[in-house]
CSV table of C-alpha atoms (C1' of nucleotides) in Angstrom, one decimal:
chain,number,residue,atom,x,y,z
Y,803,MET,CA,-25.5,-20.0,23.8
Y,804,SER,CA,-22.9,-20.4,21.1
Y,805,ALA,CA,-23.5,-18.1,18.2
Y,806,ASP,CA,-22.4,-20.8,15.8
Y,807,THR,CA,-24.7,-23.6,16.8
Y,808,ASP,CA,-28.0,-21.9,16.0
Y,809,ILE,CA,-26.8,-20.5,12.8
Y,810,SER,CA,-28.1,-21.7,9.4
Y,811,PRO,CA,-25.7,-23.7,7.2
Y,812,THR,CA,-25.9,-20.9,4.7
Y,813,ALA,CA,-24.8,-18.4,7.3
Y,814,ASP,CA,-21.9,-20.5,8.4
Y,815,GLY,CA,-20.8,-21.0,4.8
Y,816,ILE,CA,-20.9,-17.3,4.4
Y,817,LEU,CA,-18.7,-16.8,7.5
Y,818,GLU,CA,-16.3,-19.4,6.3
Y,819,ALA,CA,-16.0,-17.8,2.9
Y,820,ILE,CA,-15.6,-14.2,4.0
Y,821,THR,CA,-13.1,-14.9,6.8
Y,822,ARG,CA,-10.3,-15.1,4.1
Y,823,VAL,CA,-11.4,-11.7,2.6
Y,824,PHE,CA,-11.4,-9.9,6.0
Y,825,ALA,CA,-8.0,-11.5,6.8
Y,826,GLU,CA,-6.5,-10.3,3.5
Y,827,LYS,CA,-7.9,-6.8,3.3
Y,828,GLY,CA,-9.0,-5.8,6.8
Y,829,TYR,CA,-12.4,-4.5,7.8
Y,830,GLU,CA,-12.1,-1.1,6.1
Y,831,GLY,CA,-10.3,-2.5,3.1
Y,832,VAL,CA,-13.2,-4.8,2.3
Y,833,ARG,CA,-16.2,-3.9,0.2
Y,834,VAL,CA,-19.5,-5.6,1.0
Y,835,SER,CA,-19.8,-6.6,-2.6
Y,836,GLU,CA,-16.4,-8.5,-2.3
Y,837,LEU,CA,-17.8,-10.4,0.6
Y,838,ALA,CA,-20.9,-11.3,-1.4
Y,839,ALA,CA,-18.8,-12.4,-4.3
Y,840,ALA,CA,-16.5,-14.5,-2.0
Y,841,ALA,CA,-19.5,-16.2,-0.5
Y,842,GLN,CA,-21.0,-16.6,-4.0
Y,843,VAL,CA,-24.2,-15.0,-2.8
Y,844,ASN,CA,-26.1,-11.8,-3.4
Y,845,LYS,CA,-25.2,-8.8,-1.3
Y,846,ALA,CA,-28.7,-8.7,0.2
Y,847,THR,CA,-28.4,-12.3,1.3
Y,848,LEU,CA,-25.5,-11.3,3.6
Y,849,TYR,CA,-27.9,-8.8,5.3
Y,850,TYR,CA,-30.7,-11.3,5.4
Y,851,GLN,CA,-28.6,-14.1,6.8
Y,852,ILE,CA,-26.3,-12.3,9.2
Y,853,GLY,CA,-26.5,-8.5,9.1
Y,854,ASP,CA,-24.5,-5.5,8.1
Y,855,LYS,CA,-20.8,-5.3,7.5
Y,856,GLU,CA,-20.0,-4.8,11.2
Y,857,THR,CA,-22.0,-7.8,12.3
Y,858,LEU,CA,-20.4,-9.9,9.6
Y,859,TYR,CA,-17.0,-9.0,11.0
Y,860,HIS,CA,-17.9,-9.6,14.6
Y,861,ARG,CA,-19.3,-13.0,13.7
Y,862,VAL,CA,-16.1,-13.9,11.8
Y,863,LEU,CA,-14.0,-12.8,14.8
Y,864,GLU,CA,-15.9,-14.8,17.3
Y,865,ARG,CA,-15.9,-17.9,15.1
Y,866,LEU,CA,-12.2,-17.6,14.4
Y,867,LEU,CA,-11.1,-17.2,18.0
Y,868,ARG,CA,-13.4,-19.9,19.4
Y,869,ARG,CA,-11.9,-22.4,16.9
Y,870,ALA,CA,-8.4,-21.4,17.7
Y,871,ALA,CA,-8.9,-21.7,21.4
Y,872,ASP,CA,-10.7,-25.0,20.9
Y,873,GLU,CA,-7.9,-26.4,18.9
Y,874,VAL,CA,-5.3,-25.4,21.4
Y,875,ALA,CA,-7.3,-26.7,24.3
Y,876,GLY,CA,-7.7,-30.0,22.6
Y,877,ALA,CA,-4.0,-30.4,22.0
Y,878,VAL,CA,-2.9,-29.2,25.4
Y,879,ALA,CA,-5.5,-31.3,27.3
Y,880,ASP,CA,-3.8,-34.6,26.7
Y,881,ALA,CA,-0.2,-33.5,27.1
Y,882,GLY,CA,2.0,-34.9,29.8
Y,883,ASP,CA,4.3,-32.5,31.7
Y,884,CYS,CA,4.2,-28.8,31.5
Y,885,GLU,CA,7.0,-28.5,29.0
Y,886,SER,CA,5.1,-30.6,26.5
Y,887,LYS,CA,1.9,-28.6,27.2
Y,888,ILE,CA,3.8,-25.4,26.3
Y,889,ARG,CA,5.3,-27.0,23.3
Y,890,ARG,CA,1.9,-28.1,22.0
Y,891,PHE,CA,0.5,-24.7,22.8
Y,892,ILE,CA,3.1,-23.2,20.6
Y,893,ALA,CA,2.9,-25.9,17.9
Y,894,ILE,CA,-0.8,-25.4,17.3
Y,895,LEU,CA,-0.5,-21.6,17.2
Y,896,ALA,CA,2.4,-21.9,14.8
Y,897,ARG,CA,0.5,-24.0,12.4
Y,898,ASN,CA,-0.7,-21.8,9.7
Y,899,THR,CA,-3.4,-23.9,8.1
Y,900,GLY,CA,-7.2,-23.9,8.0
Y,901,ASN,CA,-9.0,-21.2,9.8
Y,902,LEU,CA,-6.0,-20.6,12.0
Y,903,ARG,CA,-4.3,-19.1,9.0
Y,904,PHE,CA,-6.6,-16.1,9.1
Y,905,THR,CA,-6.4,-15.5,12.8
Y,906,ALA,CA,-3.0,-13.8,12.8
Y,907,PRO,CA,-3.6,-11.0,10.3
Y,908,ILE,CA,-7.1,-10.3,11.7
Y,909,MET,CA,-5.8,-10.1,15.2
Y,910,LEU,CA,-2.8,-8.0,14.2
Y,911,ARG,CA,-5.2,-5.4,12.7
Y,912,GLU,CA,-7.5,-5.6,15.7
Y,913,VAL,CA,-4.6,-4.9,18.1
Y,914,ALA,CA,-3.5,-2.0,15.9
Y,915,ALA,CA,-7.0,-0.6,16.0
Y,916,GLY,CA,-7.1,-0.8,19.8
Y,917,GLY,CA,-9.5,-3.8,19.8
Y,918,GLY,CA,-12.5,-1.6,19.2
Y,919,ASN,CA,-14.2,-4.2,17.1
Y,920,LEU,CA,-13.4,-7.1,19.4
Y,921,PRO,CA,-16.6,-8.4,21.0
Y,922,ASP,CA,-16.4,-9.7,24.5
Y,923,ALA,CA,-17.0,-13.2,23.2
Y,924,ALA,CA,-13.7,-13.0,21.3
Y,925,LEU,CA,-11.9,-11.6,24.3
Y,926,LEU,CA,-13.1,-14.5,26.3
Y,927,GLN,CA,-11.5,-16.9,23.9
Y,928,MET,CA,-8.3,-15.0,24.2
Y,929,SER,CA,-8.5,-15.3,27.9
Y,930,ARG,CA,-9.0,-19.1,27.6
Y,931,LEU,CA,-5.7,-19.3,25.7
Y,932,LEU,CA,-4.0,-17.1,28.3
Y,933,GLY,CA,-5.4,-19.4,31.0
Y,934,MET,CA,-4.1,-22.6,29.4
Y,935,LEU,CA,-0.6,-21.3,29.2
Y,936,GLY,CA,-0.8,-19.9,32.7
Y,937,GLU,CA,-1.8,-23.3,34.1
Y,938,ALA,CA,1.1,-25.0,32.4
Y,939,LEU,CA,3.5,-22.4,33.7
Y,940,ASP,CA,2.1,-22.7,37.3
Y,941,GLU,CA,2.4,-26.4,37.1
Y,942,GLY,CA,6.1,-26.1,36.1
Y,943,VAL,CA,6.8,-23.7,38.9
Y,944,ALA,CA,5.0,-26.0,41.4
Y,945,ALA,CA,7.1,-28.9,40.1
Y,946,GLY,CA,10.2,-26.9,40.4
Y,947,SER,CA,11.2,-27.2,36.7
Y,948,LEU,CA,10.3,-23.6,35.8
Y,949,ARG,CA,11.2,-20.4,37.5
Y,950,PRO,CA,8.3,-18.0,38.3
Y,951,VAL,CA,8.0,-15.3,35.6
Y,952,ASN,CA,5.4,-12.9,34.3
Y,953,GLY,CA,3.1,-15.4,32.6
Y,954,PHE,CA,1.3,-12.8,30.7
Y,955,LEU,CA,4.4,-11.5,29.2
Y,956,VAL,CA,5.5,-15.0,28.2
Y,957,HIS,CA,2.1,-15.4,26.6
Y,958,MET,CA,2.4,-12.2,24.7
Y,959,MET,CA,5.9,-13.2,23.6
Y,960,ILE,CA,4.8,-16.5,22.2
Y,961,VAL,CA,1.6,-15.2,20.5
Y,962,ALA,CA,3.3,-12.0,19.2
Y,963,THR,CA,6.2,-13.9,17.7
Y,964,LEU,CA,4.0,-16.5,16.0
Y,965,MET,CA,1.5,-14.1,14.7
Y,966,LEU,CA,4.0,-11.7,13.3
Y,967,TYR,CA,6.1,-14.5,11.8
Y,968,SER,CA,3.1,-16.2,10.2
Y,969,SER,CA,2.0,-13.0,8.6
Y,970,ASN,CA,5.2,-11.4,7.5
Y,971,GLU,CA,6.3,-14.0,5.0
Y,972,PRO,CA,6.1,-11.6,2.1
Y,973,ILE,CA,8.0,-9.0,3.9
Y,974,ARG,CA,10.7,-11.5,4.9
Y,975,ARG,CA,11.0,-12.4,1.2
Y,976,ARG,CA,11.7,-8.9,0.3
Y,977,VAL,CA,14.1,-8.4,3.2
Y,978,ALA,CA,16.0,-11.5,2.0
Y,979,GLU,CA,16.3,-10.0,-1.5
Y,980,LEU,CA,17.5,-6.7,-0.1
Y,981,ASN,CA,20.1,-8.4,2.2
Y,982,PRO,CA,21.7,-11.3,0.3
Y,983,GLY,CA,23.9,-11.8,3.3
Y,984,LEU,CA,21.1,-13.1,5.5
Y,985,ALA,CA,21.0,-16.9,5.8
Y,986,PRO,CA,17.7,-18.1,4.2
Y,987,GLU,CA,17.5,-21.1,6.5
Y,988,ASN,CA,17.1,-18.6,9.4
Y,989,LEU,CA,14.5,-16.5,7.6
Y,990,PHE,CA,12.2,-19.2,6.2
Y,991,LEU,CA,11.1,-21.8,8.7
Y,992,SER,CA,8.5,-24.5,8.3
Y,993,SER,CA,5.8,-24.1,10.9
Y,994,GLU,CA,7.2,-27.1,12.7
Y,995,ALA,CA,10.7,-25.6,12.8
Y,996,LEU,CA,9.3,-22.3,13.9
Y,997,ALA,CA,7.4,-24.0,16.7
Y,998,ASP,CA,10.5,-25.9,17.8
Y,999,GLN,CA,12.8,-22.9,17.8
Y,1000,VAL,CA,10.3,-20.6,19.6
Y,1001,ALA,CA,9.6,-23.3,22.1
Y,1002,ASP,CA,13.4,-23.8,22.7
Y,1003,LEU,CA,13.9,-20.1,23.2
Y,1004,VAL,CA,11.0,-19.6,25.5
Y,1005,LEU,CA,11.6,-22.7,27.5
Y,1006,SER,CA,15.3,-22.0,28.0
Y,1007,SER,CA,14.4,-18.6,29.2
Y,1008,ILE,CA,12.0,-19.8,31.9
Y,1009,ARG,CA,13.6,-23.1,33.1
Y,1010,THR,CA,15.1,-23.1,36.5
H,1093,MET,CA,18.9,10.8,-1.5
H,1094,SER,CA,16.8,11.1,1.7
H,1095,ALA,CA,13.2,11.9,0.9
H,1096,ASP,CA,13.0,14.0,4.1
H,1097,THR,CA,15.8,16.5,3.5
H,1098,ASP,CA,14.5,18.1,0.4
H,1099,ILE,CA,11.0,18.5,1.7
H,1100,SER,CA,9.4,21.8,2.5
H,1101,PRO,CA,8.6,22.6,6.1
H,1102,THR,CA,5.0,22.6,5.2
H,1103,ALA,CA,5.2,19.1,3.8
H,1104,ASP,CA,7.0,17.9,6.9
H,1105,GLY,CA,4.5,19.5,9.1
H,1106,ILE,CA,1.8,17.6,7.2
H,1107,LEU,CA,3.6,14.3,7.5
H,1108,GLU,CA,4.0,14.9,11.2
H,1109,ALA,CA,0.3,15.6,11.7
H,1110,ILE,CA,-1.1,12.9,9.6
H,1111,THR,CA,1.1,10.1,11.0
H,1112,ARG,CA,-1.1,9.9,14.1
H,1113,VAL,CA,-4.2,9.6,11.9
H,1114,PHE,CA,-2.8,6.8,9.8
H,1115,ALA,CA,-1.6,5.0,13.0
H,1116,GLU,CA,-5.0,5.2,14.6
H,1117,LYS,CA,-7.2,4.3,11.7
H,1118,GLY,CA,-5.0,2.6,9.1
H,1119,TYR,CA,-4.7,3.4,5.5
H,1120,GLU,CA,-8.1,2.3,4.4
H,1121,GLY,CA,-9.8,3.6,7.5
H,1122,VAL,CA,-8.6,7.1,6.9
H,1123,ARG,CA,-10.4,9.7,4.7
H,1124,VAL,CA,-8.3,12.2,2.9
H,1125,SER,CA,-10.5,14.9,4.4
H,1126,GLU,CA,-9.5,13.7,7.9
H,1127,LEU,CA,-5.8,14.0,6.9
H,1128,ALA,CA,-6.4,17.5,5.7
H,1129,ALA,CA,-8.2,18.4,8.9
H,1130,ALA,CA,-5.5,16.9,11.1
H,1131,ALA,CA,-2.8,18.9,9.2
H,1132,GLN,CA,-5.1,22.0,9.4
H,1133,VAL,CA,-4.8,22.4,5.7
H,1134,ASN,CA,-7.0,22.2,2.7
H,1135,LYS,CA,-7.4,18.8,1.0
H,1136,ALA,CA,-5.9,20.2,-2.2
H,1137,THR,CA,-2.8,21.3,-0.3
H,1138,LEU,CA,-2.0,17.7,0.5
H,1139,TYR,CA,-2.0,16.9,-3.2
H,1140,TYR,CA,0.1,20.0,-4.0
H,1141,GLN,CA,2.6,19.5,-1.3
H,1142,ILE,CA,3.0,15.7,-1.3
H,1143,GLY,CA,0.7,13.7,-3.5
H,1144,ASP,CA,-2.3,11.4,-3.4
H,1145,LYS,CA,-3.3,9.3,-0.4
H,1146,GLU,CA,-1.0,6.5,-1.3
H,1147,THR,CA,2.0,8.8,-1.6
H,1148,LEU,CA,1.1,10.4,1.7
H,1149,TYR,CA,1.1,7.0,3.4
H,1150,HIS,CA,4.4,6.0,1.8
H,1151,ARG,CA,6.1,9.1,3.0
H,1152,VAL,CA,4.8,8.6,6.5
H,1153,LEU,CA,6.1,5.1,6.6
H,1154,GLU,CA,9.6,6.0,5.4
H,1155,ARG,CA,9.8,8.9,7.8
H,1156,LEU,CA,8.6,6.8,10.7
H,1157,LEU,CA,11.0,3.9,10.1
H,1158,ARG,CA,14.0,6.0,9.4
H,1159,ARG,CA,13.5,7.9,12.7
H,1160,ALA,CA,13.0,4.7,14.6
H,1161,ALA,CA,16.1,3.1,13.1
H,1162,ASP,CA,18.1,6.3,13.8
H,1163,GLU,CA,17.0,6.4,17.4
H,1164,VAL,CA,18.0,2.8,18.0
H,1165,ALA,CA,21.3,3.3,16.1
H,1166,GLY,CA,22.2,6.3,18.3
H,1167,ALA,CA,21.5,4.4,21.5
H,1168,VAL,CA,23.2,1.2,20.5
H,1169,ALA,CA,26.3,2.9,19.1
H,1170,ASP,CA,27.7,4.0,22.4
H,1171,ALA,CA,26.9,0.9,24.4
H,1172,GLY,CA,29.6,-1.3,25.9
H,1173,ASP,CA,29.3,-5.0,25.8
H,1174,CYS,CA,26.8,-6.9,23.7
H,1175,GLU,CA,24.3,-7.4,26.5
H,1176,SER,CA,24.0,-3.7,27.1
H,1177,LYS,CA,23.6,-3.2,23.3
H,1178,ILE,CA,20.7,-5.6,23.3
H,1179,ARG,CA,19.2,-4.0,26.3
H,1180,ARG,CA,19.4,-0.6,24.7
H,1181,PHE,CA,18.0,-1.9,21.5
H,1182,ILE,CA,15.0,-3.2,23.5
H,1183,ALA,CA,14.7,-0.2,25.6
H,1184,ILE,CA,14.4,2.2,22.7
H,1185,LEU,CA,11.8,0.1,20.9
H,1186,ALA,CA,9.8,-0.3,24.1
H,1187,ARG,CA,9.6,3.4,24.6
H,1188,ASN,CA,6.2,4.4,23.4
H,1189,THR,CA,6.7,8.1,23.0
H,1190,GLY,CA,7.0,10.6,20.2
H,1191,ASN,CA,7.0,9.3,16.6
H,1192,LEU,CA,7.9,5.8,17.9
H,1193,ARG,CA,4.5,5.7,19.4
H,1194,PHE,CA,2.9,5.4,15.9
H,1195,THR,CA,5.4,2.9,14.5
H,1196,ALA,CA,3.8,-0.2,16.2
H,1197,PRO,CA,0.2,0.1,15.0
H,1198,ILE,CA,1.3,1.1,11.5
H,1199,MET,CA,3.7,-1.8,11.2
H,1200,LEU,CA,1.2,-4.3,12.6
H,1201,ARG,CA,-1.2,-3.3,9.9
H,1202,GLU,CA,1.5,-3.4,7.3
H,1203,VAL,CA,2.4,-6.9,8.3
H,1204,ALA,CA,-1.2,-8.0,8.3
H,1205,ALA,CA,-1.5,-6.6,4.8
H,1206,GLY,CA,1.5,-8.5,3.6
H,1207,GLY,CA,3.6,-5.4,3.4
H,1208,GLY,CA,2.2,-4.4,0.0
H,1209,ASN,CA,2.5,-0.8,0.9
H,1210,LEU,CA,5.9,-0.9,2.4
H,1211,PRO,CA,8.3,0.9,0.1
H,1212,ASP,CA,11.9,-0.4,-0.2
H,1213,ALA,CA,13.1,2.6,1.7
H,1214,ALA,CA,11.1,1.5,4.7
H,1215,LEU,CA,12.3,-2.1,4.4
H,1216,LEU,CA,15.9,-0.9,4.3
H,1217,GLN,CA,15.4,0.8,7.7
H,1218,MET,CA,14.0,-2.5,9.0
H,1219,SER,CA,17.1,-4.2,7.8
H,1220,ARG,CA,19.2,-1.6,9.6
H,1221,LEU,CA,17.5,-2.6,12.8
H,1222,LEU,CA,18.0,-6.3,12.1
H,1223,GLY,CA,21.6,-5.7,11.4
H,1224,MET,CA,22.2,-3.9,14.6
H,1225,LEU,CA,20.8,-6.7,16.7
H,1226,GLY,CA,22.7,-9.2,14.6
H,1227,GLU,CA,26.0,-7.5,15.2
H,1228,ALA,CA,25.4,-7.5,19.0
H,1229,LEU,CA,24.5,-11.2,18.9
H,1230,ASP,CA,27.5,-12.1,16.8
H,1231,GLU,CA,29.7,-10.1,19.2
H,1232,GLY,CA,28.3,-12.0,22.1
H,1233,VAL,CA,28.9,-15.3,20.4
H,1234,ALA,CA,32.4,-14.4,19.5
H,1235,ALA,CA,33.1,-13.3,23.1
H,1236,GLY,CA,31.6,-16.6,24.3
H,1237,SER,CA,28.9,-15.0,26.4
H,1238,LEU,CA,26.0,-15.9,24.1
H,1239,ARG,CA,25.2,-19.1,22.4
H,1240,PRO,CA,24.6,-19.1,18.6
H,1241,VAL,CA,20.9,-18.9,17.9
H,1242,ASN,CA,18.7,-17.9,15.0
H,1243,GLY,CA,19.3,-14.1,15.2
H,1244,PHE,CA,16.4,-13.3,12.9
H,1245,LEU,CA,14.0,-15.2,15.1
H,1246,VAL,CA,15.3,-13.4,18.2
H,1247,HIS,CA,14.8,-10.1,16.4
H,1248,MET,CA,11.3,-11.1,15.5
H,1249,MET,CA,10.6,-12.1,19.0
H,1250,ILE,CA,11.8,-8.8,20.5
H,1251,VAL,CA,10.1,-6.6,17.9
H,1252,ALA,CA,6.9,-8.6,17.9
H,1253,THR,CA,6.5,-8.6,21.6
H,1254,LEU,CA,7.2,-4.9,22.0
H,1255,MET,CA,5.0,-3.9,19.1
H,1256,LEU,CA,2.1,-6.0,20.3
H,1257,TYR,CA,2.5,-5.0,23.9
H,1258,SER,CA,2.6,-1.3,23.1
H,1259,SER,CA,-0.5,-1.5,20.9
H,1260,ASN,CA,-2.7,-3.8,22.9
H,1261,GLU,CA,-3.1,-1.7,26.0
H,1262,PRO,CA,-6.8,-1.2,25.5
H,1263,ILE,CA,-7.3,-4.9,24.9
H,1264,ARG,CA,-5.3,-5.7,28.0
H,1265,ARG,CA,-7.6,-3.4,30.0
H,1266,ARG,CA,-10.6,-5.3,28.9
H,1267,VAL,CA,-9.0,-8.7,29.5
H,1268,ALA,CA,-8.2,-7.6,33.0
H,1269,GLU,CA,-11.8,-6.6,33.6
H,1270,LEU,CA,-13.0,-9.9,32.3
H,1271,ASN,CA,-10.5,-11.9,34.4
H,1272,PRO,CA,-10.3,-10.3,37.8
H,1273,GLY,CA,-7.9,-13.1,38.9
H,1274,LEU,CA,-5.1,-11.8,36.7
H,1275,ALA,CA,-2.4,-9.8,38.6
H,1276,PRO,CA,-2.5,-6.2,37.3
H,1277,GLU,CA,1.2,-5.7,38.0
H,1278,ASN,CA,1.9,-8.4,35.3
H,1279,LEU,CA,-0.5,-6.9,32.8
H,1280,PHE,CA,0.4,-3.2,33.0
H,1281,LEU,CA,4.1,-2.5,32.7
H,1282,SER,CA,5.8,0.8,32.3
H,1283,SER,CA,7.8,0.9,29.2
H,1284,GLU,CA,11.0,0.6,31.4
H,1285,ALA,CA,9.7,-2.4,33.2
H,1286,LEU,CA,8.6,-3.9,29.9
H,1287,ALA,CA,12.0,-3.4,28.4
H,1288,ASP,CA,13.7,-4.9,31.5
H,1289,GLN,CA,11.5,-8.0,31.6
H,1290,VAL,CA,11.7,-8.6,27.9
H,1291,ALA,CA,15.5,-8.1,28.0
H,1292,ASP,CA,15.7,-10.5,30.9
H,1293,LEU,CA,13.7,-13.2,29.2
H,1294,VAL,CA,15.5,-12.8,25.9
H,1295,LEU,CA,19.0,-12.7,27.4
H,1296,SER,CA,18.4,-15.7,29.7
H,1297,SER,CA,17.3,-17.6,26.6
H,1298,ILE,CA,20.5,-16.9,24.6
H,1299,ARG,CA,23.2,-16.8,27.3
H,1300,THR,CA,25.7,-19.7,27.3
J,495,DG,C1',2.7,50.0,-6.2
J,496,DT,C1',2.4,46.3,-9.1
J,497,DA,C1',3.9,42.2,-11.5
J,498,DT,C1',5.4,37.5,-10.7
J,499,DG,C1',6.0,33.2,-8.8
J,500,DG,C1',4.6,29.8,-5.7
J,501,DT,C1',0.8,28.4,-2.5
J,502,DT,C1',-3.7,27.7,-0.6
J,503,DT,C1',-8.5,27.3,-1.0
J,504,DA,C1',-13.8,26.6,-1.8
J,505,DA,C1',-16.5,24.5,-4.8
J,506,DC,C1',-17.1,20.9,-7.9
J,507,DC,C1',-17.1,16.2,-10.4
J,508,DT,C1',-17.1,11.2,-10.9
J,509,DT,C1',-17.1,6.9,-9.0
J,510,DT,C1',-17.8,3.9,-5.4
J,511,DT,C1',-19.8,2.9,-1.1
J,512,DG,C1',-22.9,0.5,2.4
J,513,DG,C1',-27.4,-0.4,2.5
J,514,DT,C1',-32.5,-1.2,0.8
J,515,DT,C1',-36.5,-3.0,-1.6
J,516,DG,C1',-40.1,-5.4,-4.1
J,517,DA,C1',-40.3,-9.0,-7.1
J,518,DA,C1',-39.0,-13.7,-8.1
J,519,DT,C1',-37.7,-18.1,-6.6
J,520,DT,C1',-37.5,-22.1,-3.6
J,521,DA,C1',-38.9,-24.9,0.3
J,522,DT,C1',-42.5,-26.3,3.5
J,523,DT,C1',-47.1,-27.3,5.1
J,524,DT,C1',-51.8,-28.5,4.5
V,121,DA,C1',-51.4,-29.0,-5.8
V,122,DA,C1',-52.5,-24.7,-3.5
V,123,DA,C1',-51.1,-21.7,-0.1
V,124,DT,C1',-47.8,-20.0,2.8
V,125,DA,C1',-43.4,-19.0,4.5
V,126,DA,C1',-38.5,-18.6,3.9
V,127,DT,C1',-34.9,-17.2,1.0
V,128,DT,C1',-32.4,-15.1,-2.9
V,129,DC,C1',-31.7,-11.6,-6.1
V,130,DA,C1',-31.3,-7.6,-9.7
V,131,DA,C1',-32.0,-3.0,-9.6
V,132,DC,C1',-31.8,1.0,-7.1
V,133,DC,C1',-30.4,5.0,-3.8
V,134,DA,C1',-28.4,8.5,-0.9
V,135,DA,C1',-24.2,9.5,1.0
V,136,DA,C1',-19.4,9.6,1.0
V,137,DA,C1',-15.2,8.8,-1.2
V,138,DG,C1',-10.8,10.4,-3.7
V,139,DG,C1',-9.4,13.6,-6.7
V,140,DT,C1',-9.4,18.2,-9.7
V,141,DT,C1',-9.7,23.1,-10.8
V,142,DA,C1',-10.1,27.9,-11.4
V,143,DA,C1',-9.9,31.6,-8.6
V,144,DA,C1',-7.9,33.9,-4.6
V,145,DC,C1',-4.0,34.7,-1.8
V,146,DC,C1',0.6,36.1,-0.4
V,147,DA,C1',5.4,36.9,-0.5
V,148,DT,C1',9.2,38.8,-2.8
V,149,DA,C1',11.4,41.5,-6.6
V,150,DC,C1',11.4,45.3,-9.4
DNA sequence: GTATGGTTTAACCTTTTGGTTGAATTATTT
DNA sequence: AAATAATTCAACCAAAAGGTTAAACCATAC
């Protein structure tokens, strides 16, 4: 069922290695030879183990989104009230480490491209995320602590803010240089501070 | 000073035409011959009138961001209180027409790429936008109607939400197909409704 | 009309691209 | 240890890429 499980260790190592390259340069910006070099493998091995450039990319996408959704699901599962569910949801997505680090740039490019390269498997994982937040919001509404809002838009707001923020650090640096008046403590947040501030803003906008 | 003003009408026509192509395919995804075809001009004319592929892209970026910032500045200038300034700020950026239509995908890709291709001129226009919102927020805080928050984060939140929403329509469509339970009226908003809902959420999160 | 300047173009060149292949290597089975 | 199957690789290839150029074109001035 899962495309990961019946995959050879070599193939998974390749996917692990090339994820970073796709994240940094984007599908069109990457040369197959770079992928091979990153995976420390001959170009032909990529084709033998996985497939052509497009297939490589699809596999990377699926793997990445499944892991992201799994991580969030794990964190949200054992949270108490709806507010802490939402906070954990945000906290995980704000964390910019491991494989999650590459999710944002890849997804930003996918969105920009109209999602033409997003396989259904990847969309399903996005829907999982959407569902988790939706449940937390519904729970809050039922409990009377949250007002009913457009859950999809709130989801978009959270994900968009976190993805853009995680990815635009180099741009922020330049903006800060160009505008010495800007307070650096507002521009450069640790992922924890980012999560807290985003959660505060979001929650105070949807509380009753 | 402005790179636009001393440009020949031919060159500006080229920039106008190729903006769409860059927006749809991204820098690496575009072939110079496609750009020439889109501008209905020979490939060599691009080089004669403007320059190589990278220069073309830089010019497109500058032009696009300057126009976006100008539009927002115009709308915000003659607004009354800070809330209506913020609402207009959001309304203009939510509008997905004309040149503004291409800003979102291009900027998303730029962010994903770490802004390596963003010329300072383009960053300056982004700073202008940031400044406009910052002023409105400060005004509200001074008047006691808004609480002090991280203005940069609020800016990110607004821009990120609007850019992602404008660009991910095709993905939303597929998500809606995959999840028939989702209410379509939440997923598919007119740009006016989007602006209203985003403004409502943002304002209710920063009001005193 | 024709000389002059800027402008456009078809054809061309070099390098790089994604993709392939048959031989070599390694692992597995008997 | 011989035979067979799975895997990796260096070398190769056709197509496509970005970029250049010399000739043609066209407006204006004389």
